[in-house]
Short mmCIF file of C-alpha atoms in Angstrom, two decimals:
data_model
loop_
_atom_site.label_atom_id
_atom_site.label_comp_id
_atom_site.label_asym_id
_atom_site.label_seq_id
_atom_site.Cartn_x
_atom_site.Cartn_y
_atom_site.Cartn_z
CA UNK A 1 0.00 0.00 0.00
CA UNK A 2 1.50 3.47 -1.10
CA UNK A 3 1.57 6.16 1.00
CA UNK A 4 1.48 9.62 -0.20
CA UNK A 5 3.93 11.80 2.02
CA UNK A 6 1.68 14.26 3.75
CA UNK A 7 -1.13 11.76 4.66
CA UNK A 8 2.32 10.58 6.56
CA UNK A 9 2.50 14.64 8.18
CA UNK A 10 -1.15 14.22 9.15
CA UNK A 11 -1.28 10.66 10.59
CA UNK A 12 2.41 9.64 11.93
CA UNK A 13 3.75 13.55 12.99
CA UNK A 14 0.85 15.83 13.50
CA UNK A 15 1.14 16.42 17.27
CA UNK A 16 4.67 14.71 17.49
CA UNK A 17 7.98 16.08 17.80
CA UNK A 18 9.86 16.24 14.66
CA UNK A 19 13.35 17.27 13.48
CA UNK A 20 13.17 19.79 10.60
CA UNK A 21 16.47 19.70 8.52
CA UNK A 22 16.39 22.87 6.04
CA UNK A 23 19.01 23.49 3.52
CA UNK A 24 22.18 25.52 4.43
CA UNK A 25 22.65 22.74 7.67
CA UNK A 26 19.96 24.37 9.77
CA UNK A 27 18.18 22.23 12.49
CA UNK A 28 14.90 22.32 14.05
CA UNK A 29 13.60 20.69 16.79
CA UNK A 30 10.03 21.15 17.64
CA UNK A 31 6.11 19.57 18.10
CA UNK A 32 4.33 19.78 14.63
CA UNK A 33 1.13 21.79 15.26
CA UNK A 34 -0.09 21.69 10.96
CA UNK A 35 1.30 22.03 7.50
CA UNK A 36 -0.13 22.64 4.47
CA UNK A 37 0.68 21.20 0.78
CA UNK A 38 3.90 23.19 0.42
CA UNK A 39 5.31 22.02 3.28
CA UNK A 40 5.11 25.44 5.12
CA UNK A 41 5.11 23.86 8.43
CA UNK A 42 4.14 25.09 12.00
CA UNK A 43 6.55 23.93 15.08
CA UNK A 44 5.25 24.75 18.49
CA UNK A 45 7.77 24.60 21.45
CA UNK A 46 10.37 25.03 18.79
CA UNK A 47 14.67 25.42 18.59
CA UNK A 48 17.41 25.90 16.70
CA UNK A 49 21.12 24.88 18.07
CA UNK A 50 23.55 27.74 16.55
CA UNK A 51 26.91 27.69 17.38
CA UNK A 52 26.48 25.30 20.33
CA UNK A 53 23.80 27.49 21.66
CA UNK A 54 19.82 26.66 22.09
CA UNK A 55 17.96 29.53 20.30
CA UNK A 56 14.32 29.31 21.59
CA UNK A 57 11.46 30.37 19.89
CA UNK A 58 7.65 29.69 20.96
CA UNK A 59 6.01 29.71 17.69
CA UNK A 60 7.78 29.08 14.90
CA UNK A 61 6.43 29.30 10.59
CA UNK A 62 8.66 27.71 8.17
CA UNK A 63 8.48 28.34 4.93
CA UNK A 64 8.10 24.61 2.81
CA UNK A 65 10.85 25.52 0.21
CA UNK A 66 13.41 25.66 3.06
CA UNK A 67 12.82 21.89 4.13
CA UNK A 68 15.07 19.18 3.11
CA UNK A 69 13.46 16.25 5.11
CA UNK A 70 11.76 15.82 8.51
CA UNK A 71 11.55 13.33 10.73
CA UNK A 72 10.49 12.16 14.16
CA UNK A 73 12.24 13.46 17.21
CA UNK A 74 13.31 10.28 18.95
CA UNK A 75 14.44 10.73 22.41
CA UNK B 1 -6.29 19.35 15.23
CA UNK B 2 -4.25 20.44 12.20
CA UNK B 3 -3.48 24.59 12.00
CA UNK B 4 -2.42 25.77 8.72
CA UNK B 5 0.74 28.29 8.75
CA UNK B 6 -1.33 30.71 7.03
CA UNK B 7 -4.39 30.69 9.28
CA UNK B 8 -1.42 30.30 12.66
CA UNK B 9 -0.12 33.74 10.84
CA UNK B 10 -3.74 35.44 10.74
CA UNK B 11 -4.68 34.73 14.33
CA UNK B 12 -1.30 34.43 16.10
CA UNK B 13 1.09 36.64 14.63
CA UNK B 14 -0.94 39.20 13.00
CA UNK B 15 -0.16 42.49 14.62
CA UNK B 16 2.17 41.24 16.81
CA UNK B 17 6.04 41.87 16.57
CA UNK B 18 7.42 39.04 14.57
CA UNK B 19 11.30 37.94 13.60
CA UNK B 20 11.48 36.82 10.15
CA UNK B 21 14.90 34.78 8.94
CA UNK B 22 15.58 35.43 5.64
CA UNK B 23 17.82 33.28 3.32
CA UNK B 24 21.39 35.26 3.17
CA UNK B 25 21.70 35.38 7.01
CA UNK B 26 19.43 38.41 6.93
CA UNK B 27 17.06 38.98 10.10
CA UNK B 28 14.45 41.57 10.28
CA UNK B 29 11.55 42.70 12.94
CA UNK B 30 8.78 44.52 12.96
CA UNK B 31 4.78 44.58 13.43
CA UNK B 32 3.32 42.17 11.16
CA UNK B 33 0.51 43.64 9.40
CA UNK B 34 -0.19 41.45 6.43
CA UNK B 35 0.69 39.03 4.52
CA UNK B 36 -0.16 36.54 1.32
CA UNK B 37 -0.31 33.41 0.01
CA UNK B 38 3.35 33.34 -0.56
CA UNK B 39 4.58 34.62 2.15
CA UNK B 40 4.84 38.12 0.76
CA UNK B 41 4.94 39.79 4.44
CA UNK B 42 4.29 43.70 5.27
CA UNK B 43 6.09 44.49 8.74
CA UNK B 44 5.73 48.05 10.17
CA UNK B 45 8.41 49.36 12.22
CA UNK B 46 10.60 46.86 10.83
CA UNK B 47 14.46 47.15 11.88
CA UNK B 48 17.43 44.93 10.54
CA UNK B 49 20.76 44.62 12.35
CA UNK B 50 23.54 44.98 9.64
CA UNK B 51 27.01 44.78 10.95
CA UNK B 52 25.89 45.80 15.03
CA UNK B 53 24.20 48.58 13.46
CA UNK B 54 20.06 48.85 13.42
CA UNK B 55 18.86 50.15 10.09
CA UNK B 56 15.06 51.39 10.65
CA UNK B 57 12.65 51.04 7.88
CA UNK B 58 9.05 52.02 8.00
CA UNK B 59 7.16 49.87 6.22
CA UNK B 60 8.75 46.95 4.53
CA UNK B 61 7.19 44.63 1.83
CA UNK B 62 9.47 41.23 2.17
CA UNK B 63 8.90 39.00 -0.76
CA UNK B 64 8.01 35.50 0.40
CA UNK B 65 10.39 33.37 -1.38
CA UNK B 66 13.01 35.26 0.94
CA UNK B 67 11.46 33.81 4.03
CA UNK B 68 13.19 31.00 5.96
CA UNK B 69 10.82 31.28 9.24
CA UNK B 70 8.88 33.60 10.79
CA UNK B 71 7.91 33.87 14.36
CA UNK B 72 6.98 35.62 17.41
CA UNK B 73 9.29 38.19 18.80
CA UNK B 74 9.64 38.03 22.31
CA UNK B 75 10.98 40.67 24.23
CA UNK C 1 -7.50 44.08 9.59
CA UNK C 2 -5.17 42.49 7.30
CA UNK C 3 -3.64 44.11 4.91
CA UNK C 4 -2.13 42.66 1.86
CA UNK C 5 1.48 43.18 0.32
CA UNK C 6 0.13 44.60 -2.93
CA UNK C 7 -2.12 46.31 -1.53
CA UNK C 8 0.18 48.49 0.20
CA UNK C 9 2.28 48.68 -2.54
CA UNK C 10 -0.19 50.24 -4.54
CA UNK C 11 -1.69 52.60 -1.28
CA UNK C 12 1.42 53.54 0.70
CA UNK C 13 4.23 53.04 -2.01
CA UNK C 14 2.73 54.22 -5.81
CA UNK C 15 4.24 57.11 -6.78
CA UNK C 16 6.83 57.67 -3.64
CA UNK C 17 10.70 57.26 -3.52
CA UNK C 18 11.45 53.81 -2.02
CA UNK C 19 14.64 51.47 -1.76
CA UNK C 20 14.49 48.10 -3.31
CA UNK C 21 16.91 45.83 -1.80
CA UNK C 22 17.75 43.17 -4.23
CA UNK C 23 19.34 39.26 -4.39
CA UNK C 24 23.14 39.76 -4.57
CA UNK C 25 23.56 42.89 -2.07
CA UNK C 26 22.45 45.31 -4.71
CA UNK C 27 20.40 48.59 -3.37
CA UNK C 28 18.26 50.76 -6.13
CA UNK C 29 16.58 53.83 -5.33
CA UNK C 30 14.05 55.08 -7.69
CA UNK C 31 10.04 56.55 -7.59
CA UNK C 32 8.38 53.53 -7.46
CA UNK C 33 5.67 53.66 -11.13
CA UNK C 34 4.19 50.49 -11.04
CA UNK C 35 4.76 46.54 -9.87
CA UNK C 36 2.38 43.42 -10.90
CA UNK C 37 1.63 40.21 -8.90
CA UNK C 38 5.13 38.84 -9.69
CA UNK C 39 6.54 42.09 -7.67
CA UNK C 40 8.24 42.74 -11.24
CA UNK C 41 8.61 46.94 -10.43
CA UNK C 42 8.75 50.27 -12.59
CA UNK C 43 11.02 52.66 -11.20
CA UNK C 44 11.92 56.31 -12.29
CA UNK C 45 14.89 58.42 -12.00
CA UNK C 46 16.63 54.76 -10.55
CA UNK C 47 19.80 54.90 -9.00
CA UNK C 48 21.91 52.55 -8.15
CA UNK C 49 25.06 52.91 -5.65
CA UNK C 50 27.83 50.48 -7.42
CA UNK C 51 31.29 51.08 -5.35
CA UNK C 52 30.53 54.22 -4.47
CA UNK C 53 29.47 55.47 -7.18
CA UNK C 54 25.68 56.61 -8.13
CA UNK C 55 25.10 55.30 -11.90
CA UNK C 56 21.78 56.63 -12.84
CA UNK C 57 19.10 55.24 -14.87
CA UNK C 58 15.85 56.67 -16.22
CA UNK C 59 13.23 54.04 -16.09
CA UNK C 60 14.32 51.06 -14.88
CA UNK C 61 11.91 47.28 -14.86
CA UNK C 62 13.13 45.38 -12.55
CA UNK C 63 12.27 41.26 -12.64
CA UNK C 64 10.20 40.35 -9.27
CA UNK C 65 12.31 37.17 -8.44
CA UNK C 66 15.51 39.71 -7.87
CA UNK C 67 13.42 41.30 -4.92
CA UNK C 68 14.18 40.85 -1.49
CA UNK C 69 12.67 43.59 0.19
CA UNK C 70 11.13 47.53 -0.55
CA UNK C 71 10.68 50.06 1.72
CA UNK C 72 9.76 54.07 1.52
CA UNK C 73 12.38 55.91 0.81
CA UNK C 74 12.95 58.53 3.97
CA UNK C 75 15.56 61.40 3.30
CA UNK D 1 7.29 0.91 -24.21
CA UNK D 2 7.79 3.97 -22.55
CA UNK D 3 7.62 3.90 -18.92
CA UNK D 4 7.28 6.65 -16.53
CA UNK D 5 9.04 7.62 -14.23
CA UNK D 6 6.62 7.47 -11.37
CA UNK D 7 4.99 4.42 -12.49
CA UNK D 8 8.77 2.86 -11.95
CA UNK D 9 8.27 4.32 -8.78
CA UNK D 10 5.57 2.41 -8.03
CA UNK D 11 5.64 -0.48 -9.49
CA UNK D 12 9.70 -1.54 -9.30
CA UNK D 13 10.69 0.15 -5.82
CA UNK D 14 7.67 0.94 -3.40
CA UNK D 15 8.53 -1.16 -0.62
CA UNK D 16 12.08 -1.70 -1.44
CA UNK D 17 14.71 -0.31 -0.11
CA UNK D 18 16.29 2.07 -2.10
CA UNK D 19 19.27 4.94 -1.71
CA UNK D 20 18.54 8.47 -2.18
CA UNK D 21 20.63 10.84 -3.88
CA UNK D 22 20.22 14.44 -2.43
CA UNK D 23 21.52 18.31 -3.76
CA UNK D 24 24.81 19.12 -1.66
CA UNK D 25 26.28 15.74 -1.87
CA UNK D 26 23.92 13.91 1.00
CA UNK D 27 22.88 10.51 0.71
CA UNK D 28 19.89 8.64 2.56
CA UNK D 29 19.04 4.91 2.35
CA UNK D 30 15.58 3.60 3.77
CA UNK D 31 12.39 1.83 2.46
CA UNK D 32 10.54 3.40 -0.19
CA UNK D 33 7.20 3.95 1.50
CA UNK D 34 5.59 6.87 -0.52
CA UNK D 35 5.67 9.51 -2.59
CA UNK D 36 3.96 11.94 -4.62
CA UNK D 37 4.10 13.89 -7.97
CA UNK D 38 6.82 16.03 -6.86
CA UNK D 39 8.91 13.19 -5.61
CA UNK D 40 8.24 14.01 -2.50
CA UNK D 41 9.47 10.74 -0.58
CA UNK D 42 8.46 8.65 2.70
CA UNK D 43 11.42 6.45 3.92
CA UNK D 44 11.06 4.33 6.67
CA UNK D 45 14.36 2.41 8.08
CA UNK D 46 16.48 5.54 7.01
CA UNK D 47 19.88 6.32 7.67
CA UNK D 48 22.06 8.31 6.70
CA UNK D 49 26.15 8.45 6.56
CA UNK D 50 27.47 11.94 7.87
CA UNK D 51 31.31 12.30 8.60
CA UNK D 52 31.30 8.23 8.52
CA UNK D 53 29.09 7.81 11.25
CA UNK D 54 25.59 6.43 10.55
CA UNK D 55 22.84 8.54 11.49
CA UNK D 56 19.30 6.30 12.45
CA UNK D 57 15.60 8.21 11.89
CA UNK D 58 12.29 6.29 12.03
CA UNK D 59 10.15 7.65 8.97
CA UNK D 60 11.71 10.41 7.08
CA UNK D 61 9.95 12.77 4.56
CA UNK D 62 12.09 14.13 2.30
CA UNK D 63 11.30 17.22 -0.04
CA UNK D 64 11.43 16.09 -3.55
CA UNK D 65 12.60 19.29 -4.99
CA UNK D 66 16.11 18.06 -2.67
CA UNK D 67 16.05 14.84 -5.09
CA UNK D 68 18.50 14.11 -7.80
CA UNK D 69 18.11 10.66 -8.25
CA UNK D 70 17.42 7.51 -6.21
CA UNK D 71 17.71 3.90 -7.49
CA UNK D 72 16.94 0.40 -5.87
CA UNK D 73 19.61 -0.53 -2.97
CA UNK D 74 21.31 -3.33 -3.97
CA UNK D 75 23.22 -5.14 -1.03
CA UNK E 1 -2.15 56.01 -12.41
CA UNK E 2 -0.30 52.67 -11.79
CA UNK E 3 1.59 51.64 -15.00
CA UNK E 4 2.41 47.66 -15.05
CA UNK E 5 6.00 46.97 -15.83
CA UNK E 6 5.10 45.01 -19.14
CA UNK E 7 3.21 48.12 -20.37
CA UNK E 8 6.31 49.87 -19.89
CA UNK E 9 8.47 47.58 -21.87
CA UNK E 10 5.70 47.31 -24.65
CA UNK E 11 5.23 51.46 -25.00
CA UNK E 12 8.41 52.91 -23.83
CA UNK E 13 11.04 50.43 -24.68
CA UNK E 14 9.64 48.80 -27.31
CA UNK E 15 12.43 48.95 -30.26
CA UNK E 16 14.15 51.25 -28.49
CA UNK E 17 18.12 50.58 -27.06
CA UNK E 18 17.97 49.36 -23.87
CA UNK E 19 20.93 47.85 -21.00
CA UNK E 20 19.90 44.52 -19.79
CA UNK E 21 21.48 43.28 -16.41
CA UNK E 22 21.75 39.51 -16.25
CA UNK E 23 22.50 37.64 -12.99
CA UNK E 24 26.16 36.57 -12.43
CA UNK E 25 27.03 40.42 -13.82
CA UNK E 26 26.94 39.84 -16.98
CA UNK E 27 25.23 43.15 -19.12
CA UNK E 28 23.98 43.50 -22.29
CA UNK E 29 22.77 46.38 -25.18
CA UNK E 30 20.80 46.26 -27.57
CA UNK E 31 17.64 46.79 -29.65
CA UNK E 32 14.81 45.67 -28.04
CA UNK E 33 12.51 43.81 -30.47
CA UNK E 34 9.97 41.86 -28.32
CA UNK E 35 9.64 40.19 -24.85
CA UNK E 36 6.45 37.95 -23.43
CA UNK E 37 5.17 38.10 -19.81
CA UNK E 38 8.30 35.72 -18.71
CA UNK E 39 10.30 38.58 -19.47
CA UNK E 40 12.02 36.63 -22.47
CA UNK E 41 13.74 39.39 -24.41
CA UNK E 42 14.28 39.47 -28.16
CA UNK E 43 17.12 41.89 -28.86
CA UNK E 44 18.69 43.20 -31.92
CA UNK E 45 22.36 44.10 -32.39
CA UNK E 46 23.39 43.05 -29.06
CA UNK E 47 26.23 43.53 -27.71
CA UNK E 48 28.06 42.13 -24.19
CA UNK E 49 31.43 43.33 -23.18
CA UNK E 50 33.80 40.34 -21.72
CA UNK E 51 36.48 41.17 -19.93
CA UNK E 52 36.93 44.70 -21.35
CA UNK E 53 35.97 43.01 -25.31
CA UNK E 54 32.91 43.95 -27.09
CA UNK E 55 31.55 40.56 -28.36
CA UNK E 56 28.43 41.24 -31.09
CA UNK E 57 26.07 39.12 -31.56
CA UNK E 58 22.70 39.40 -34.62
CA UNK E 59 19.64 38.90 -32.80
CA UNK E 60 19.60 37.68 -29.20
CA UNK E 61 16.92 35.82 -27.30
CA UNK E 62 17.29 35.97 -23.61
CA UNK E 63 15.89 33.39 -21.05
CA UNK E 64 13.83 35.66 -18.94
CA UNK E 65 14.68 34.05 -15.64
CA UNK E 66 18.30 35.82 -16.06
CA UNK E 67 17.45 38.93 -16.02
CA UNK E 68 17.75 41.51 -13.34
CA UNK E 69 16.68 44.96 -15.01
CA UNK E 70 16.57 46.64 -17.77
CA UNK E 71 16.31 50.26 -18.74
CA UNK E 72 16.65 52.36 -21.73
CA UNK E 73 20.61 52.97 -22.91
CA UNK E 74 20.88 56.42 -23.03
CA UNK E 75 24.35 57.79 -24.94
CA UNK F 1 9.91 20.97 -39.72
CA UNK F 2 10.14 21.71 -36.07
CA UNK F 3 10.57 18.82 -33.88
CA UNK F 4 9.26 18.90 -29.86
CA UNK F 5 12.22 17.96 -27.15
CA UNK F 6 9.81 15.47 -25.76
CA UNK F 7 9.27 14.13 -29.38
CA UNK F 8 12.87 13.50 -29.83
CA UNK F 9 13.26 11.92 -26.37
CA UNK F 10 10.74 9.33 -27.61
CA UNK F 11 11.83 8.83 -31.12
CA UNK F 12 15.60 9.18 -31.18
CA UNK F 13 16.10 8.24 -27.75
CA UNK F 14 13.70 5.74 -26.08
CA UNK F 15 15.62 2.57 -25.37
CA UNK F 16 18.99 3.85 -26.48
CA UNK F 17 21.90 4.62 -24.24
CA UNK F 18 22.21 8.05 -23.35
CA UNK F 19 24.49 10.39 -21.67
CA UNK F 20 22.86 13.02 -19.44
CA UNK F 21 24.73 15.68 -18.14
CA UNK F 22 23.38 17.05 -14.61
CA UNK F 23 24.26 20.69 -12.59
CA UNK F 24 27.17 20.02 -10.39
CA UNK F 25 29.04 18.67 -13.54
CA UNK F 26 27.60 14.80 -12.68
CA UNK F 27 27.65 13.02 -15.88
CA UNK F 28 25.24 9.49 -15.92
CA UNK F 29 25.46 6.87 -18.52
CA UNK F 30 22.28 4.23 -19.05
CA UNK F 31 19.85 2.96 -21.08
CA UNK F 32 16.82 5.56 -21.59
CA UNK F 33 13.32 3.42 -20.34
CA UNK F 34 11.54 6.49 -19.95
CA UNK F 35 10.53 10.49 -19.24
CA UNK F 36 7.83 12.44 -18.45
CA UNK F 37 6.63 16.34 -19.66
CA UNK F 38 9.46 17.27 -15.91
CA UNK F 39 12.17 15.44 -18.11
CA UNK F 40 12.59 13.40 -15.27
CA UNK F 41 14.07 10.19 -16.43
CA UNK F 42 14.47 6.44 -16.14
CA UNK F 43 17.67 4.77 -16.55
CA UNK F 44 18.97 1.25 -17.14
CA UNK F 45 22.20 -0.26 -16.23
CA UNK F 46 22.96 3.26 -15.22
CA UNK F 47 26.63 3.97 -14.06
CA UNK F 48 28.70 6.89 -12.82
CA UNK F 49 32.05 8.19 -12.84
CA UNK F 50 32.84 9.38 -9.42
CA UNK F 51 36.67 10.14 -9.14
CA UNK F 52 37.78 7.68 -11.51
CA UNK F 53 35.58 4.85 -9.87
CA UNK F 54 32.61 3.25 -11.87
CA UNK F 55 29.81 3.15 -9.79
CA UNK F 56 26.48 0.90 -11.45
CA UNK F 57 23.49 1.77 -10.42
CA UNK F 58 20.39 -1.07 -11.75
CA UNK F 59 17.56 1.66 -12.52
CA UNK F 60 17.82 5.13 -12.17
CA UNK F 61 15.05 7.83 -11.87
CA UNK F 62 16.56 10.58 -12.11
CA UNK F 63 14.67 14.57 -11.15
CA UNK F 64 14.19 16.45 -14.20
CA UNK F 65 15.56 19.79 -12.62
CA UNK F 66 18.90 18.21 -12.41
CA UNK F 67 19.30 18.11 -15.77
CA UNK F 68 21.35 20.33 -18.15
CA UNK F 69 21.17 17.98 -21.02
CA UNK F 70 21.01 14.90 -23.16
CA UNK F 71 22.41 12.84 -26.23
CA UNK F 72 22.68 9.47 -27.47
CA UNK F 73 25.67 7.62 -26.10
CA UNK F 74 28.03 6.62 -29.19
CA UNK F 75 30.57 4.19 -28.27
CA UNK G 1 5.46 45.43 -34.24
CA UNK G 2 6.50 43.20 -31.43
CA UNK G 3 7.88 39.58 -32.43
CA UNK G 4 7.59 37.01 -29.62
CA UNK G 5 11.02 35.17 -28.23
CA UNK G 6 9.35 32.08 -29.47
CA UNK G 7 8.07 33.42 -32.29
CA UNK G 8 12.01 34.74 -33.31
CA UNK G 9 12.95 30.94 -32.48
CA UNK G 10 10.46 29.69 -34.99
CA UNK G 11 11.50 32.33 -37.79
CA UNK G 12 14.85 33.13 -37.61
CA UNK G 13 16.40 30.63 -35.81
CA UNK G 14 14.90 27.29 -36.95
CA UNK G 15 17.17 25.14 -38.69
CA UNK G 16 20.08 27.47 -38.39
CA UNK G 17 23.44 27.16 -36.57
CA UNK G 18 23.02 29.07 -33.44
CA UNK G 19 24.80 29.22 -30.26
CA UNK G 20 23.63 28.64 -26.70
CA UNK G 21 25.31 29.80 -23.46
CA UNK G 22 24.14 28.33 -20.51
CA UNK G 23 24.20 28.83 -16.80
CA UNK G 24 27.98 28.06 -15.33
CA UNK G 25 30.13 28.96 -18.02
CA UNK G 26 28.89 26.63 -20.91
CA UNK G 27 28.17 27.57 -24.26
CA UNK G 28 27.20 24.80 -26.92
CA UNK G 29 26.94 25.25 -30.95
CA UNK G 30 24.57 23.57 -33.21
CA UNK G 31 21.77 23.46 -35.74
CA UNK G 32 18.13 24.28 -33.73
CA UNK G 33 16.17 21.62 -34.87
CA UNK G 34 13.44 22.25 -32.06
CA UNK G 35 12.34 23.72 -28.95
CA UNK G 36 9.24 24.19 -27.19
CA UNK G 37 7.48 27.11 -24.51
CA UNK G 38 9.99 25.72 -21.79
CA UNK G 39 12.98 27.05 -24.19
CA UNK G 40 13.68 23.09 -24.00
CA UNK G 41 15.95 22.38 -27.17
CA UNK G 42 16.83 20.18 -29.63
CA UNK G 43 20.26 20.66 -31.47
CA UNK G 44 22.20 18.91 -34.10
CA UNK G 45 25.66 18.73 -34.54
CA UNK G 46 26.10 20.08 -31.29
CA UNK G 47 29.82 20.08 -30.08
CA UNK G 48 31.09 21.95 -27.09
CA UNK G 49 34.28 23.07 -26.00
CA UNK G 50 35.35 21.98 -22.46
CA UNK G 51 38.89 23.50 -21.40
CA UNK G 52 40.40 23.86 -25.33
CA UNK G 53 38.78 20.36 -26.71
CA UNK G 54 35.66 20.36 -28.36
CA UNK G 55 33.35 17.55 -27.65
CA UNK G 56 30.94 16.51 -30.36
CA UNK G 57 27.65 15.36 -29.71
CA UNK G 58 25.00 14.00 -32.03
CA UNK G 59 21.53 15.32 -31.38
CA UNK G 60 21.45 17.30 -28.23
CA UNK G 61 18.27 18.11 -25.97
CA UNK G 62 19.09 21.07 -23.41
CA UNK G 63 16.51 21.44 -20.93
CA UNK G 64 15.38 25.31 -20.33
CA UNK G 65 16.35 26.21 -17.60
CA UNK G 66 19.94 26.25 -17.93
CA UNK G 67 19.61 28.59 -21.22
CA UNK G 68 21.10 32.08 -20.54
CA UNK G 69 20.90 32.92 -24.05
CA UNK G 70 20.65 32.13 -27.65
CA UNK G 71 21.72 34.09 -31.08
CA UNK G 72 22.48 32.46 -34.87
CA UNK G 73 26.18 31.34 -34.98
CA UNK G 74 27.56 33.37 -37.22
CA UNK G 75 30.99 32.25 -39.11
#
């Protein structure tokens, strides 16, 4: 049985935390609160390690051209 | 439930201060006050931090494809 | 109430001075004549900054996609 | 006969494990699972190889417009 | 009176000279013989100068996702 | 008589080997088994050059917007 | 009277030597034998010259959007 990738955002990650990898080596950590058909994608709770740091943000809209792949947060 | 980014942009961030990462490295914030299906944005007493300087703009139309994330600025 | 990009391009910006920050690190000034949905722009009496020096163009069309940001001029 | 190229999707490697060539040299192996029209992929298994050390994730979704090729895993 | 930036090109720069700035730098002149709403360009004796050498070219179509600007050449 | 890209893809091409040349100066070798209106592609007994090594791939699909171009393999 | 890019492809081009510089550097010779809206291309005889050599190809199909340019090849 095929799967079509977002019925995978709505069923397996809605609600979850996720890891967001976007192009230029960015990370994102956060709990996947909805998405749409471009992948724009909304992370509650989210952050962002930058130079070692943890950048917090509550909030957080990503634009779904930025995404490379995401993926459940295991931890 | 599943929130779409645009409607989470409409009733969360609308009016509120907002960051907004743009591809480049470039940061920007300032009062959301609209915004399109692409992400087009229109911030009002939008600042940018070039260098450890702040450059004030009054309004500023960012085009959308320029958008990494946007989010709530907290302060 | 919402207000979208265009819309405010064609209220707040027709007709004034404003600085159109493009791809690349290139800055035009110009009076902003018209733009379409693609944010494709008319400027006139354009002027650019290129190493310190102002080259000067009479109409200038600049291609949407080269947008980053615009802003009211303020002098 | 011309076949396409998301029928070969479908019918030779949903299911199968398969390797995944990305933009900026990355690599991913996992199950084919899904996909859509814009290659937009659903890998379960995956792994990845960064800086020679293998890096596990449950179900991954990758962004198709990241995709230059992928092929059947042979092993 | 808004003016749309094709208008411009069809009544003001229509088969007039005009500068076209490509990304990557390179600029070209010539006779501007037709363009469509991508911004493709059809121009006549063009002209691109390469490392300080005029190279001429007949008639030149240009991809319209290359182009930055263009303006009339004024000399 | 003009002929379509797409035309010659399934005329001249379909079921020949082929050489396609991708962005990032990747050059793939295979058997062409199929295409769609994207360009993206199916391979057979694909193989790549990578540093001097051979590396054989079974089938290949290949994402049209990797590709610069096309042409029959002569050997 | 405006002529279409397409149009000027059809007309003047068709059939004719012409030369093609591409995104990156390239530039490619041969005889248009097609194209379509994409500026997808088919060329003949199409040889290229990679550091001094020149490469010859048989039939050639360039996809569009690596196409900076194209003007007759004139010789």
């Amino acid at each position: 049985m095929t799967r079509r990738p977002l019925e995978i955002l709505d069923q397996a990650l809605n609600g979850q935390p996720v890891i967001v990898s976007l192009k230029g080596g960015r990370e994102i950590r956060g709990i996947l609160q909805g998405y749409d058909v471009h992948m724009n994608l909304v992370l509650d709770n989210a952050e962002e390690e930058i130079n070692g740091n943890i950048q917090k943000h509550g909030i957080l809209i990503v634009r779904g051209d930025n995404v490379i792949y995401l993926s459940p947060s295991v931890e």
